[in-house]
Amino acid sequence: MDLKTYTWQGYARKNGKKGIRNKVLVVYTVECASFVAKEIARLADSKDVDVIGFSGCTDNDYAIRLLISLIRHPNVGAVLAVGLGCEYVQPEKLSDIAAAEGKHSSWMFIQNEGGTRKTIEKGLGLVKDMLEKLKETPRVEMDFSDLIVGAECGGSDYTSGLAGNTVVGAFYDKLVEAGGTAVFEEIVEAVGLIDLLRSRAADEQAAREITAVYDKAMDYCRSVHQYSISPGNFVGGLSTIEEKSMGAVVKSGSKPVQGVLKVGQTPEKAGLWLLDSTPDPHWMQFGITNPNDNEGLMDLISCGAQVAFLVTGRGNVVGSAVAPVIKITGNHHTYQKMEEDMDFDASEMLRTANRLEPLALALAKLTADVCGGQESKAEKLGHKEYFIPYKYQDKPAKRCGGQTEDAGARQ
Amino acid sequence: MTEKKQTEQTAFQIHRQDNVATALAPLSPGPVRLTGEADQPGLTALEEIPDGHKIAVTDIRAETPIIKYGIPIGTATADISRGAWVHLHCMRSNYDERSSHLDLRTGVPTDSEYL
């Protein structure tokens, strides 16, 4: 079945974007406000209320960009920002940004409201009011050309490169052919593949961006004397970082790479994009690239991905705030053992000949179903993880071909 | 599309140009059927090969590339016979010198000091 035949009902945002979920996002601006924010969401008792936040009191440009990109995300219809009152990150500014996008928004300082109980009570009222207003969000027909999909792998084993990522790559090719947008990441897992990646650059600018981000990742690996490969990977049969890298890069499929995105940067046009989540060199040194799978997912979602894939061999259980996560495994034992957590079994690829095409189409159908409202396994179980760390990344530069931000929707 | 017998040993070759395939279950010395993009129907495993590890599908000379996914994933450090286990004891990364200092069975680094 052609991907172009799939349609589903999404949510029309006033900034012109189309979401597949209709969420209230409660955002805390320092760890001191996290309990209150989480209590508000817990008491609201709705699948459509998610929490994210930044723990640091001292602010960080990267973290603020990440928060803002999630506030602007098409799956989010309303935002409540909660601060303590003495931190650097300003909930009022976050609320203003949401309002400028045409989203319902409000903000509070716990110190102004009079403490835990009073802030929770007021916040709960605000969130319930937002949930009511979101019922009026206009519906809009969507298809794959409206979709940004992000993919990363975690808990990889030998099946990830042979089956899980291979099927995602085949689906990505179809998604791009249908006019959609696909994002892949983990440049630190592209070691030895610069010629291959550069040969897939859509144009000169993309080739320059790919080379720069590859060189940076190699500098990072050399300077920390550590490549993105662990003892468990070797036990599982991966012998080199090059082998693991190719297993990771196959999830990008075979289409031209349009360019490199930084965290929080929305692709300026459809097609396949590489996400750079590696820290940039800075006086604080590199920092850690991706501390865990949830930061990787958060980064993909920050680029506007309405839905994200997590390919796992050994098994992972996480979901994410803001966007549904579809978990794919190429390991049949893992699928059987963790079926309540696994959305898609790609292992048939290894047992039976000529299964790539049918599996890619089956993944397309599942993706369309989840976009149309069907809960992913992680959503069903209530997973809504998030991770927003201190990190240094240069501000995304303007690309020649277009704008790096949704300038039209900004104040 | 029939289910394979439990006793049949299989390894999966992802790209036609590869000189290794991946064991889909622990392999014992004896016949192995190749699935995926293999040009040959099968070969004979020369030794025990753990689940998910690589078996050479051709003879590979020392200092020549190990090919998987159609690209070099490292370099042979010894002559490797068709049917042999291919891992840290007979290949190295072209980038990561640390992977030559890992225990063959556990992957645990042997170059870290615990003082």
Short mmCIF file of C-alpha atoms in Angstrom, two decimals:
data_model
loop_
_atom_site.label_atom_id
_atom_site.label_comp_id
_atom_site.label_asym_id
_atom_site.label_seq_id
_atom_site.Cartn_x
_atom_site.Cartn_y
_atom_site.Cartn_z
CA MET A 1 0.00 0.00 0.00
CA ASP A 2 1.30 3.41 -0.99
CA LEU A 3 2.05 5.79 1.90
CA LYS A 4 0.11 8.50 0.05
CA THR A 5 -3.13 6.63 0.67
CA TYR A 6 -2.91 7.08 4.45
CA THR A 7 -4.67 10.03 6.07
CA TRP A 8 -5.70 10.76 9.63
CA GLN A 9 -7.27 13.58 11.65
CA GLY A 10 -4.76 15.82 13.40
CA TYR A 11 -4.96 19.07 15.36
CA ALA A 12 -4.65 22.42 13.59
CA ARG A 13 -2.48 24.92 15.48
CA LYS A 14 -2.90 28.65 15.01
CA ASN A 15 0.74 28.89 13.87
CA GLY A 16 -0.14 26.66 10.89
CA LYS A 17 1.44 23.49 12.21
CA LYS A 18 -0.38 20.17 12.51
CA GLY A 19 -0.11 18.00 15.62
CA ILE A 20 -1.07 14.39 16.24
CA ARG A 21 -1.75 14.89 19.96
CA ASN A 22 -3.46 17.73 21.81
CA LYS A 23 -1.47 18.27 24.97
CA VAL A 24 -1.21 20.63 27.89
CA LEU A 25 2.49 21.01 28.71
CA VAL A 26 3.41 21.89 32.30
CA VAL A 27 6.94 23.32 32.31
CA TYR A 28 9.01 23.88 35.44
CA THR A 29 11.93 26.27 35.27
CA VAL A 30 14.09 24.94 38.12
CA GLU A 31 14.26 21.73 40.15
CA CYS A 32 12.73 23.61 43.11
CA ALA A 33 9.48 23.91 41.11
CA SER A 34 9.45 20.34 39.80
CA PHE A 35 7.37 18.81 42.61
CA VAL A 36 4.61 21.37 42.22
CA ALA A 37 4.58 20.94 38.43
CA LYS A 38 4.42 17.15 38.68
CA GLU A 39 1.66 17.30 41.30
CA ILE A 40 -0.43 19.56 39.07
CA ALA A 41 -0.07 17.06 36.21
CA ARG A 42 -0.75 14.04 38.46
CA LEU A 43 -3.91 15.58 39.94
CA ALA A 44 -5.16 16.66 36.50
CA ASP A 45 -5.35 12.92 35.81
CA SER A 46 -5.34 13.21 32.04
CA LYS A 47 -3.23 11.44 29.42
CA ASP A 48 -3.06 14.79 27.64
CA VAL A 49 -1.08 16.55 30.37
CA ASP A 50 2.71 16.16 30.16
CA VAL A 51 5.49 17.63 32.29
CA ILE A 52 8.93 18.79 31.18
CA GLY A 53 11.40 21.06 32.90
CA PHE A 54 14.95 22.17 33.45
CA SER A 55 16.61 21.47 36.78
CA GLY A 56 19.33 24.10 36.83
CA CYS A 57 18.98 27.43 38.61
CA THR A 58 21.64 29.05 36.44
CA ASP A 59 20.27 29.12 32.93
CA ASN A 60 21.77 27.62 29.80
CA ASP A 61 21.04 28.77 26.26
CA TYR A 62 20.84 25.22 24.99
CA ALA A 63 18.30 24.19 27.63
CA ILE A 64 16.18 27.30 27.03
CA ARG A 65 16.17 26.65 23.26
CA LEU A 66 15.10 23.08 23.97
CA LEU A 67 12.25 24.19 26.27
CA ILE A 68 11.07 26.75 23.71
CA SER A 69 11.14 24.25 20.85
CA LEU A 70 8.95 21.89 22.90
CA ILE A 71 6.55 24.72 23.77
CA ARG A 72 6.27 25.47 20.03
CA HIS A 73 5.82 21.77 19.22
CA PRO A 74 2.72 20.98 17.15
CA ASN A 75 1.52 18.29 19.60
CA VAL A 76 1.24 20.98 22.30
CA GLY A 77 -1.88 23.15 22.47
CA ALA A 78 -1.45 24.80 25.87
CA VAL A 79 1.40 25.64 28.24
CA LEU A 80 1.58 26.29 31.97
CA ALA A 81 5.03 27.44 33.13
CA VAL A 82 5.82 27.07 36.82
CA GLY A 83 8.81 28.66 38.54
CA LEU A 84 9.91 29.05 42.11
CA GLY A 85 10.67 32.76 41.81
CA CYS A 86 14.42 33.21 42.11
CA GLU A 87 15.84 31.15 39.21
CA TYR A 88 17.29 32.44 35.96
CA VAL A 89 14.85 30.75 33.53
CA GLN A 90 11.74 32.94 33.34
CA PRO A 91 8.32 31.22 33.21
CA GLU A 92 6.64 34.43 32.07
CA LYS A 93 8.81 34.56 28.94
CA LEU A 94 8.02 30.91 28.19
CA SER A 95 4.31 31.64 28.60
CA ASP A 96 4.62 34.66 26.27
CA ILE A 97 6.25 32.51 23.61
CA ALA A 98 3.39 30.01 23.81
CA ALA A 99 0.88 32.86 23.52
CA ALA A 100 2.70 34.25 20.46
CA GLU A 101 2.25 30.82 18.84
CA GLY A 102 -1.49 31.11 19.48
CA LYS A 103 -1.47 28.58 22.33
CA HIS A 104 -3.36 28.85 25.61
CA SER A 105 -0.80 29.78 28.22
CA SER A 106 -0.23 30.89 31.75
CA TRP A 107 2.57 31.05 34.31
CA MET A 108 3.12 31.16 38.07
CA PHE A 109 5.84 31.75 40.63
CA ILE A 110 5.43 29.53 43.69
CA GLN A 111 6.80 32.31 45.91
CA ASN A 112 4.11 34.71 44.63
CA GLU A 113 1.26 32.22 44.96
CA GLY A 114 2.06 31.43 48.58
CA GLY A 115 3.69 28.00 48.53
CA THR A 116 3.12 24.43 47.47
CA ARG A 117 -0.55 23.86 48.20
CA LYS A 118 -1.84 27.16 46.84
CA THR A 119 0.23 26.91 43.65
CA ILE A 120 -0.92 23.36 42.99
CA GLU A 121 -4.53 24.37 43.55
CA LYS A 122 -4.30 27.32 41.16
CA GLY A 123 -2.27 25.35 38.64
CA LEU A 124 -4.78 22.51 38.65
CA GLY A 125 -7.58 24.99 37.92
CA LEU A 126 -5.58 26.49 35.05
CA VAL A 127 -4.78 23.08 33.55
CA LYS A 128 -8.40 21.89 33.77
CA ASP A 129 -9.49 25.08 32.05
CA MET A 130 -6.87 24.50 29.30
CA LEU A 131 -8.07 20.91 28.82
CA GLU A 132 -11.59 22.25 28.28
CA LYS A 133 -10.39 24.83 25.76
CA LEU A 134 -8.36 22.21 23.90
CA LYS A 135 -11.56 20.27 23.21
CA GLU A 136 -12.34 23.03 20.73
CA THR A 137 -9.09 22.64 18.78
CA PRO A 138 -10.05 22.35 15.09
CA ARG A 139 -9.29 18.99 13.50
CA VAL A 140 -7.42 18.83 10.23
CA GLU A 141 -6.68 16.07 7.76
CA MET A 142 -3.04 14.99 7.82
CA ASP A 143 -0.94 12.65 5.73
CA PHE A 144 2.70 11.60 5.70
CA SER A 145 3.74 14.84 3.97
CA ASP A 146 2.72 16.70 7.15
CA LEU A 147 4.83 14.48 9.34
CA ILE A 148 8.29 14.78 10.83
CA VAL A 149 9.54 11.45 12.21
CA GLY A 150 12.64 11.08 14.37
CA ALA A 151 14.57 7.84 14.92
CA GLU A 152 17.30 6.75 17.25
CA CYS A 153 18.53 3.48 18.67
CA GLY A 154 19.27 2.41 22.21
CA GLY A 155 20.07 -0.84 23.94
CA SER A 156 21.36 -2.05 20.58
CA ASP A 157 22.41 -5.59 19.79
CA TYR A 158 23.39 -7.25 16.53
CA THR A 159 19.78 -7.33 15.34
CA SER A 160 19.50 -3.52 15.46
CA GLY A 161 21.75 -3.01 12.44
CA LEU A 162 20.50 -6.06 10.54
CA ALA A 163 16.76 -5.79 11.13
CA GLY A 164 15.38 -2.95 13.31
CA ASN A 165 17.31 -0.06 11.76
CA THR A 166 17.16 -1.60 8.29
CA VAL A 167 13.36 -1.60 8.38
CA VAL A 168 13.32 2.00 9.68
CA GLY A 169 15.66 2.95 6.80
CA ALA A 170 13.33 1.36 4.25
CA PHE A 171 10.36 3.18 5.84
CA TYR A 172 12.32 6.47 5.81
CA ASP A 173 12.85 6.10 2.05
CA LYS A 174 9.09 5.72 1.59
CA LEU A 175 8.34 8.60 3.96
CA VAL A 176 10.63 10.92 1.99
CA GLU A 177 9.08 9.75 -1.30
CA ALA A 178 5.65 10.61 0.14
CA GLY A 179 6.83 14.17 0.84
CA GLY A 180 7.47 13.68 4.55
CA THR A 181 10.42 14.57 6.74
CA ALA A 182 12.76 12.11 8.46
CA VAL A 183 15.39 12.93 11.09
CA PHE A 184 18.19 10.62 12.26
CA GLU A 185 20.91 11.29 14.79
CA GLU A 186 23.94 9.85 16.55
CA ILE A 187 26.77 11.32 14.49
CA VAL A 188 29.19 9.88 17.09
CA GLU A 189 27.95 6.57 15.70
CA ALA A 190 28.98 7.36 12.14
CA VAL A 191 32.67 6.68 12.68
CA GLY A 192 34.43 5.78 9.44
CA LEU A 193 31.39 6.66 7.33
CA ILE A 194 32.21 10.20 6.24
CA ASP A 195 32.65 9.29 2.56
CA LEU A 196 29.34 7.44 2.55
CA LEU A 197 27.47 10.29 4.28
CA ARG A 198 29.08 12.97 2.13
CA SER A 199 28.17 11.05 -1.02
CA ARG A 200 24.54 11.33 0.10
CA ALA A 201 24.59 15.12 0.63
CA ALA A 202 21.76 16.81 -1.28
CA ASP A 203 23.95 19.82 -2.16
CA GLU A 204 27.23 21.60 -1.43
CA GLN A 205 25.97 23.23 1.74
CA ALA A 206 24.72 19.90 3.11
CA ALA A 207 28.12 18.34 2.31
CA ARG A 208 29.89 21.11 4.22
CA GLU A 209 27.56 20.70 7.20
CA ILE A 210 28.02 16.93 7.24
CA THR A 211 31.81 17.25 7.08
CA ALA A 212 31.90 19.82 9.87
CA VAL A 213 29.68 17.80 12.19
CA TYR A 214 31.61 14.59 11.46
CA ASP A 215 34.96 16.26 12.17
CA LYS A 216 33.58 17.66 15.41
CA ALA A 217 32.31 14.25 16.52
CA MET A 218 35.67 12.66 15.69
CA ASP A 219 37.49 15.37 17.68
CA TYR A 220 35.13 14.67 20.53
CA CYS A 221 35.76 10.90 20.45
CA ARG A 222 39.51 11.34 20.12
CA SER A 223 39.76 13.93 22.88
CA VAL A 224 37.71 11.93 25.40
CA HIS A 225 39.49 8.73 24.21
CA GLN A 226 36.14 7.02 24.02
CA TYR A 227 33.96 5.92 21.15
CA SER A 228 30.27 5.23 21.49
CA ILE A 229 30.63 1.51 22.08
CA SER A 230 30.46 -0.44 25.32
CA PRO A 231 31.57 -3.83 26.69
CA GLY A 232 28.05 -5.18 26.20
CA ASN A 233 28.21 -4.32 22.50
CA PHE A 234 31.40 -6.38 22.10
CA VAL A 235 29.93 -9.34 24.00
CA GLY A 236 26.94 -9.11 21.66
CA GLY A 237 29.20 -9.59 18.64
CA LEU A 238 29.97 -6.05 17.50
CA SER A 239 33.75 -5.94 16.98
CA THR A 240 34.38 -2.29 16.11
CA ILE A 241 32.82 1.17 16.30
CA GLU A 242 32.70 1.14 12.49
CA GLU A 243 30.48 -1.95 12.59
CA LYS A 244 28.19 -0.40 15.22
CA SER A 245 28.17 2.87 13.27
CA MET A 246 27.00 1.32 10.01
CA GLY A 247 24.32 -0.55 11.94
CA ALA A 248 23.12 2.83 13.24
CA VAL A 249 23.39 4.76 9.97
CA VAL A 250 21.30 2.23 8.02
CA LYS A 251 18.25 3.64 9.77
CA SER A 252 18.68 6.75 7.61
CA GLY A 253 17.75 4.74 4.52
CA SER A 254 19.20 5.80 1.19
CA LYS A 255 17.76 9.24 0.36
CA PRO A 256 19.88 12.41 0.04
CA VAL A 257 20.69 14.21 3.31
CA GLN A 258 19.31 17.77 3.11
CA GLY A 259 21.54 19.13 5.85
CA VAL A 260 22.40 19.09 9.55
CA LEU A 261 20.03 20.28 12.28
CA LYS A 262 21.01 21.40 15.73
CA VAL A 263 18.86 20.55 18.73
CA GLY A 264 15.65 22.58 18.66
CA GLN A 265 15.95 23.45 14.98
CA THR A 266 12.99 22.64 12.73
CA PRO A 267 13.83 21.37 9.21
CA GLU A 268 13.25 24.12 6.69
CA LYS A 269 11.89 21.70 4.08
CA ALA A 270 10.83 18.08 3.76
CA GLY A 271 13.31 15.25 3.20
CA LEU A 272 15.97 13.49 5.26
CA TRP A 273 17.96 15.45 7.88
CA LEU A 274 20.85 14.59 10.19
CA LEU A 275 20.49 15.84 13.78
CA ASP A 276 23.67 16.93 15.56
CA SER A 277 23.26 16.39 19.29
CA THR A 278 27.00 16.46 20.06
CA PRO A 279 28.07 19.42 22.22
CA ASP A 280 30.11 22.11 20.49
CA PRO A 281 33.65 22.88 21.74
CA HIS A 282 33.44 25.49 24.47
CA TRP A 283 35.41 26.69 27.44
CA MET A 284 33.42 24.20 29.54
CA GLN A 285 34.85 21.51 27.22
CA PHE A 286 32.63 19.22 25.25
CA GLY A 287 30.40 17.87 28.01
CA ILE A 288 28.64 14.59 27.42
CA THR A 289 27.05 13.95 24.04
CA ASN A 290 23.86 12.03 24.77
CA PRO A 291 23.64 10.92 28.40
CA ASN A 292 20.70 8.57 27.80
CA ASP A 293 18.07 7.49 25.27
CA ASN A 294 15.52 9.98 26.55
CA GLU A 295 17.70 12.93 25.74
CA GLY A 296 18.10 11.55 22.25
CA LEU A 297 14.33 11.28 21.89
CA MET A 298 13.83 14.77 23.34
CA ASP A 299 16.34 16.17 20.80
CA LEU A 300 14.48 14.57 17.89
CA ILE A 301 11.13 15.82 19.20
CA SER A 302 12.62 19.31 19.65
CA CYS A 303 13.13 19.41 15.86
CA GLY A 304 9.37 19.14 15.47
CA ALA A 305 9.03 15.35 15.19
CA GLN A 306 5.39 14.57 16.00
CA VAL A 307 6.32 10.91 16.52
CA ALA A 308 9.64 9.20 17.33
CA PHE A 309 11.03 5.69 16.79
CA LEU A 310 13.27 3.98 19.32
CA VAL A 311 14.99 0.93 17.84
CA THR A 312 16.21 -1.46 20.51
CA GLY A 313 17.71 -4.93 20.44
CA ARG A 314 18.09 -5.72 24.12
CA GLY A 315 14.82 -3.95 24.95
CA ASN A 316 13.93 -0.56 26.39
CA VAL A 317 10.69 0.58 28.00
CA VAL A 318 10.74 4.38 27.76
CA GLY A 319 8.36 6.76 26.07
CA SER A 320 8.54 10.54 26.02
CA ALA A 321 6.72 13.66 26.95
CA VAL A 322 5.31 15.68 24.01
CA ALA A 323 5.37 12.94 21.33
CA PRO A 324 4.47 9.25 21.13
CA VAL A 325 7.40 6.85 20.92
CA ILE A 326 7.12 3.69 18.79
CA LYS A 327 9.53 0.99 19.98
CA ILE A 328 10.90 -1.35 17.33
CA THR A 329 13.04 -4.42 17.90
CA GLY A 330 14.79 -6.74 15.48
CA ASN A 331 15.22 -9.32 18.23
CA HIS A 332 12.36 -11.81 18.36
CA HIS A 333 13.22 -12.99 21.89
CA THR A 334 13.13 -9.41 23.14
CA TYR A 335 9.78 -8.87 21.42
CA GLN A 336 8.29 -11.98 23.03
CA LYS A 337 9.78 -11.27 26.45
CA MET A 338 8.75 -7.60 26.50
CA GLU A 339 5.70 -7.60 24.25
CA GLU A 340 3.80 -5.20 26.54
CA ASP A 341 6.50 -2.60 25.81
CA MET A 342 7.41 -3.39 22.20
CA ASP A 343 5.34 -1.92 19.36
CA PHE A 344 6.93 -3.60 16.37
CA ASP A 345 8.79 -6.85 15.69
CA ALA A 346 11.17 -6.51 12.75
CA SER A 347 12.88 -9.85 13.32
CA GLU A 348 11.12 -11.62 10.48
CA MET A 349 13.64 -9.82 8.28
CA LEU A 350 16.32 -12.23 9.55
CA ARG A 351 14.32 -15.44 9.29
CA THR A 352 12.55 -15.10 5.97
CA ALA A 353 13.72 -13.84 2.61
CA ASN A 354 12.35 -10.64 1.02
CA ARG A 355 10.66 -9.23 4.11
CA LEU A 356 12.13 -5.71 4.03
CA GLU A 357 9.40 -4.18 1.85
CA PRO A 358 6.41 -5.72 3.68
CA LEU A 359 7.92 -4.84 7.08
CA ALA A 360 8.53 -1.21 6.03
CA LEU A 361 4.89 -1.01 4.89
CA ALA A 362 3.68 -2.56 8.14
CA LEU A 363 5.68 0.05 10.06
CA ALA A 364 4.05 2.76 7.91
CA LYS A 365 0.61 1.46 8.82
CA LEU A 366 1.45 1.34 12.53
CA THR A 367 2.85 4.89 12.33
CA ALA A 368 -0.33 6.13 10.61
CA ASP A 369 -2.45 4.39 13.27
CA VAL A 370 -0.48 6.01 16.12
CA CYS A 371 -0.66 9.38 14.35
CA GLY A 372 -4.41 8.90 14.10
CA GLY A 373 -4.71 8.50 17.86
CA GLN A 374 -3.96 4.86 18.62
CA GLU A 375 -1.83 4.74 21.77
CA SER A 376 1.71 3.43 21.44
CA LYS A 377 2.71 0.83 24.04
CA ALA A 378 4.64 3.44 26.03
CA GLU A 379 1.63 5.78 26.01
CA LYS A 380 -0.63 2.96 27.16
CA LEU A 381 1.66 2.33 30.13
CA GLY A 382 1.90 6.04 30.96
CA HIS A 383 5.56 6.60 30.04
CA LYS A 384 6.29 10.32 29.65
CA GLU A 385 10.03 10.62 30.28
CA TYR A 386 12.04 13.74 29.44
CA PHE A 387 15.61 14.89 29.93
CA ILE A 388 16.88 18.43 29.51
CA PRO A 389 20.52 18.79 30.60
CA TYR A 390 23.08 21.54 30.69
CA LYS A 391 24.91 21.43 27.39
CA TYR A 392 26.67 23.89 25.14
CA GLN A 393 25.69 24.13 21.48
CA ASP A 394 26.26 27.07 19.17
CA LYS A 395 23.06 28.83 18.16
CA PRO A 396 21.79 27.34 14.89
CA ALA A 397 23.12 29.40 12.01
CA LYS A 398 20.82 30.64 9.28
CA ARG A 399 20.95 28.27 6.34
CA CYS A 400 21.19 29.85 2.91
CA GLY A 401 18.17 27.91 1.65
CA GLY A 402 15.72 29.26 4.18
CA GLN A 403 15.07 30.13 7.77
CA THR A 404 16.30 28.19 10.75
CA GLU A 405 13.40 29.11 12.97
CA ASP A 406 9.71 29.64 12.51
CA ALA A 407 10.28 33.33 12.13
CA GLY A 408 6.76 33.91 10.90
CA ALA A 409 5.30 32.65 14.14
CA ARG A 410 7.62 34.65 16.37
CA GLN A 411 6.78 37.91 18.01
CA MET B 1 7.98 -19.00 4.34
CA THR B 2 8.13 -22.12 6.50
CA GLU B 3 9.57 -22.08 10.01
CA LYS B 4 13.05 -23.51 10.03
CA LYS B 5 13.91 -26.57 12.03
CA GLN B 6 15.38 -25.82 15.45
CA THR B 7 18.47 -27.84 14.65
CA GLU B 8 19.40 -25.96 11.47
CA GLN B 9 22.19 -23.43 11.98
CA THR B 10 21.78 -20.12 10.15
CA ALA B 11 23.77 -16.94 9.68
CA PHE B 12 22.55 -13.73 8.04
CA GLN B 13 24.54 -11.84 5.39
CA ILE B 14 23.29 -8.27 5.00
CA HIS B 15 25.19 -7.27 1.83
CA ARG B 16 26.33 -9.26 -1.21
CA GLN B 17 29.94 -7.97 -1.00
CA ASP B 18 30.40 -8.90 2.66
CA ASN B 19 33.08 -11.36 3.77
CA VAL B 20 31.31 -12.02 7.09
CA ALA B 21 27.79 -13.05 8.13
CA THR B 22 26.08 -12.86 11.55
CA ALA B 23 25.20 -15.97 13.57
CA LEU B 24 21.46 -15.92 14.39
CA ALA B 25 22.02 -18.39 17.24
CA PRO B 26 25.16 -19.92 18.80
CA LEU B 27 26.93 -21.93 16.08
CA SER B 28 28.74 -25.23 16.61
CA PRO B 29 31.27 -26.72 14.18
CA GLY B 30 29.28 -28.06 11.22
CA PRO B 31 27.03 -26.91 8.38
CA VAL B 32 25.56 -23.38 8.45
CA ARG B 33 22.89 -22.12 6.05
CA LEU B 34 23.32 -18.51 4.86
CA THR B 35 20.27 -16.22 4.61
CA GLY B 36 20.02 -12.64 3.38
CA GLU B 37 22.17 -11.48 0.47
CA ALA B 38 24.59 -14.41 0.29
CA ASP B 39 25.92 -15.73 -3.03
CA GLN B 40 26.53 -19.19 -1.56
CA PRO B 41 23.89 -21.39 0.10
CA GLY B 42 26.02 -22.15 3.12
CA LEU B 43 29.37 -23.11 4.58
CA THR B 44 30.93 -25.06 7.43
CA ALA B 45 31.56 -23.45 10.81
CA LEU B 46 35.06 -24.34 12.00
CA GLU B 47 34.55 -23.50 15.67
CA GLU B 48 32.00 -22.39 18.29
CA ILE B 49 30.65 -18.94 17.39
CA PRO B 50 28.48 -17.05 19.89
CA ASP B 51 25.01 -15.69 19.08
CA GLY B 52 25.20 -12.42 17.13
CA HIS B 53 28.90 -12.84 16.32
CA LYS B 54 30.45 -12.98 12.87
CA ILE B 55 31.50 -15.95 10.77
CA ALA B 56 33.91 -15.49 7.84
CA VAL B 57 32.16 -16.45 4.59
CA THR B 58 35.40 -16.30 2.58
CA ASP B 59 39.07 -16.70 3.44
CA ILE B 60 40.34 -13.30 4.61
CA ARG B 61 44.03 -12.36 4.46
CA ALA B 62 45.73 -10.50 7.31
CA GLU B 63 45.74 -6.69 6.90
CA THR B 64 42.79 -6.74 4.49
CA PRO B 65 39.37 -5.23 5.28
CA ILE B 66 36.54 -7.01 7.07
CA ILE B 67 33.46 -6.09 5.02
CA LYS B 68 29.91 -5.90 6.44
CA TYR B 69 27.01 -3.80 5.09
CA GLY B 70 29.26 -3.55 1.99
CA ILE B 71 31.75 -1.29 3.81
CA PRO B 72 34.97 -1.90 5.78
CA ILE B 73 34.23 -2.29 9.48
CA GLY B 74 37.87 -2.94 10.43
CA THR B 75 41.02 -4.79 9.39
CA ALA B 76 42.01 -8.44 9.83
CA THR B 77 45.00 -8.82 12.17
CA ALA B 78 45.60 -12.45 11.12
CA ASP B 79 44.72 -14.76 8.24
CA ILE B 80 41.11 -15.87 8.79
CA SER B 81 39.69 -19.07 7.28
CA ARG B 82 36.22 -19.36 5.76
CA GLY B 83 33.99 -20.63 8.59
CA ALA B 84 36.05 -19.10 11.42
CA TRP B 85 34.86 -16.77 14.18
CA VAL B 86 35.68 -13.11 13.42
CA HIS B 87 36.04 -10.87 16.47
CA LEU B 88 38.56 -8.93 18.56
CA HIS B 89 41.18 -11.72 18.42
CA CYS B 90 41.59 -11.46 14.65
CA MET B 91 40.43 -7.96 13.67
CA ARG B 92 40.82 -4.36 14.81
CA SER B 93 39.03 -1.05 14.40
CA ASN B 94 40.60 1.43 11.97
CA TYR B 95 39.73 4.24 14.39
CA ASP B 96 39.30 3.07 17.98
CA GLU B 97 42.62 1.78 19.30
CA ARG B 98 40.93 0.94 22.59
CA SER B 99 38.98 -1.95 21.11
CA SER B 100 42.28 -3.84 20.77
CA HIS B 101 42.51 -3.81 24.58
CA LEU B 102 39.28 -5.59 25.40
CA ASP B 103 38.78 -9.08 26.74
CA LEU B 104 37.64 -11.36 23.91
CA ARG B 105 34.80 -13.03 25.83
CA THR B 106 33.54 -10.28 28.11
CA GLY B 107 34.43 -7.10 26.18
CA VAL B 108 35.75 -5.72 29.47
CA PRO B 109 38.63 -3.25 29.00
CA THR B 110 42.03 -4.61 29.98
CA ASP B 111 43.70 -1.18 29.83
CA SER B 112 41.86 0.40 32.80
CA GLU B 113 43.54 0.49 36.19
CA TYR B 114 41.39 -0.01 39.28
CA LEU B 115 43.53 1.49 42.03
#
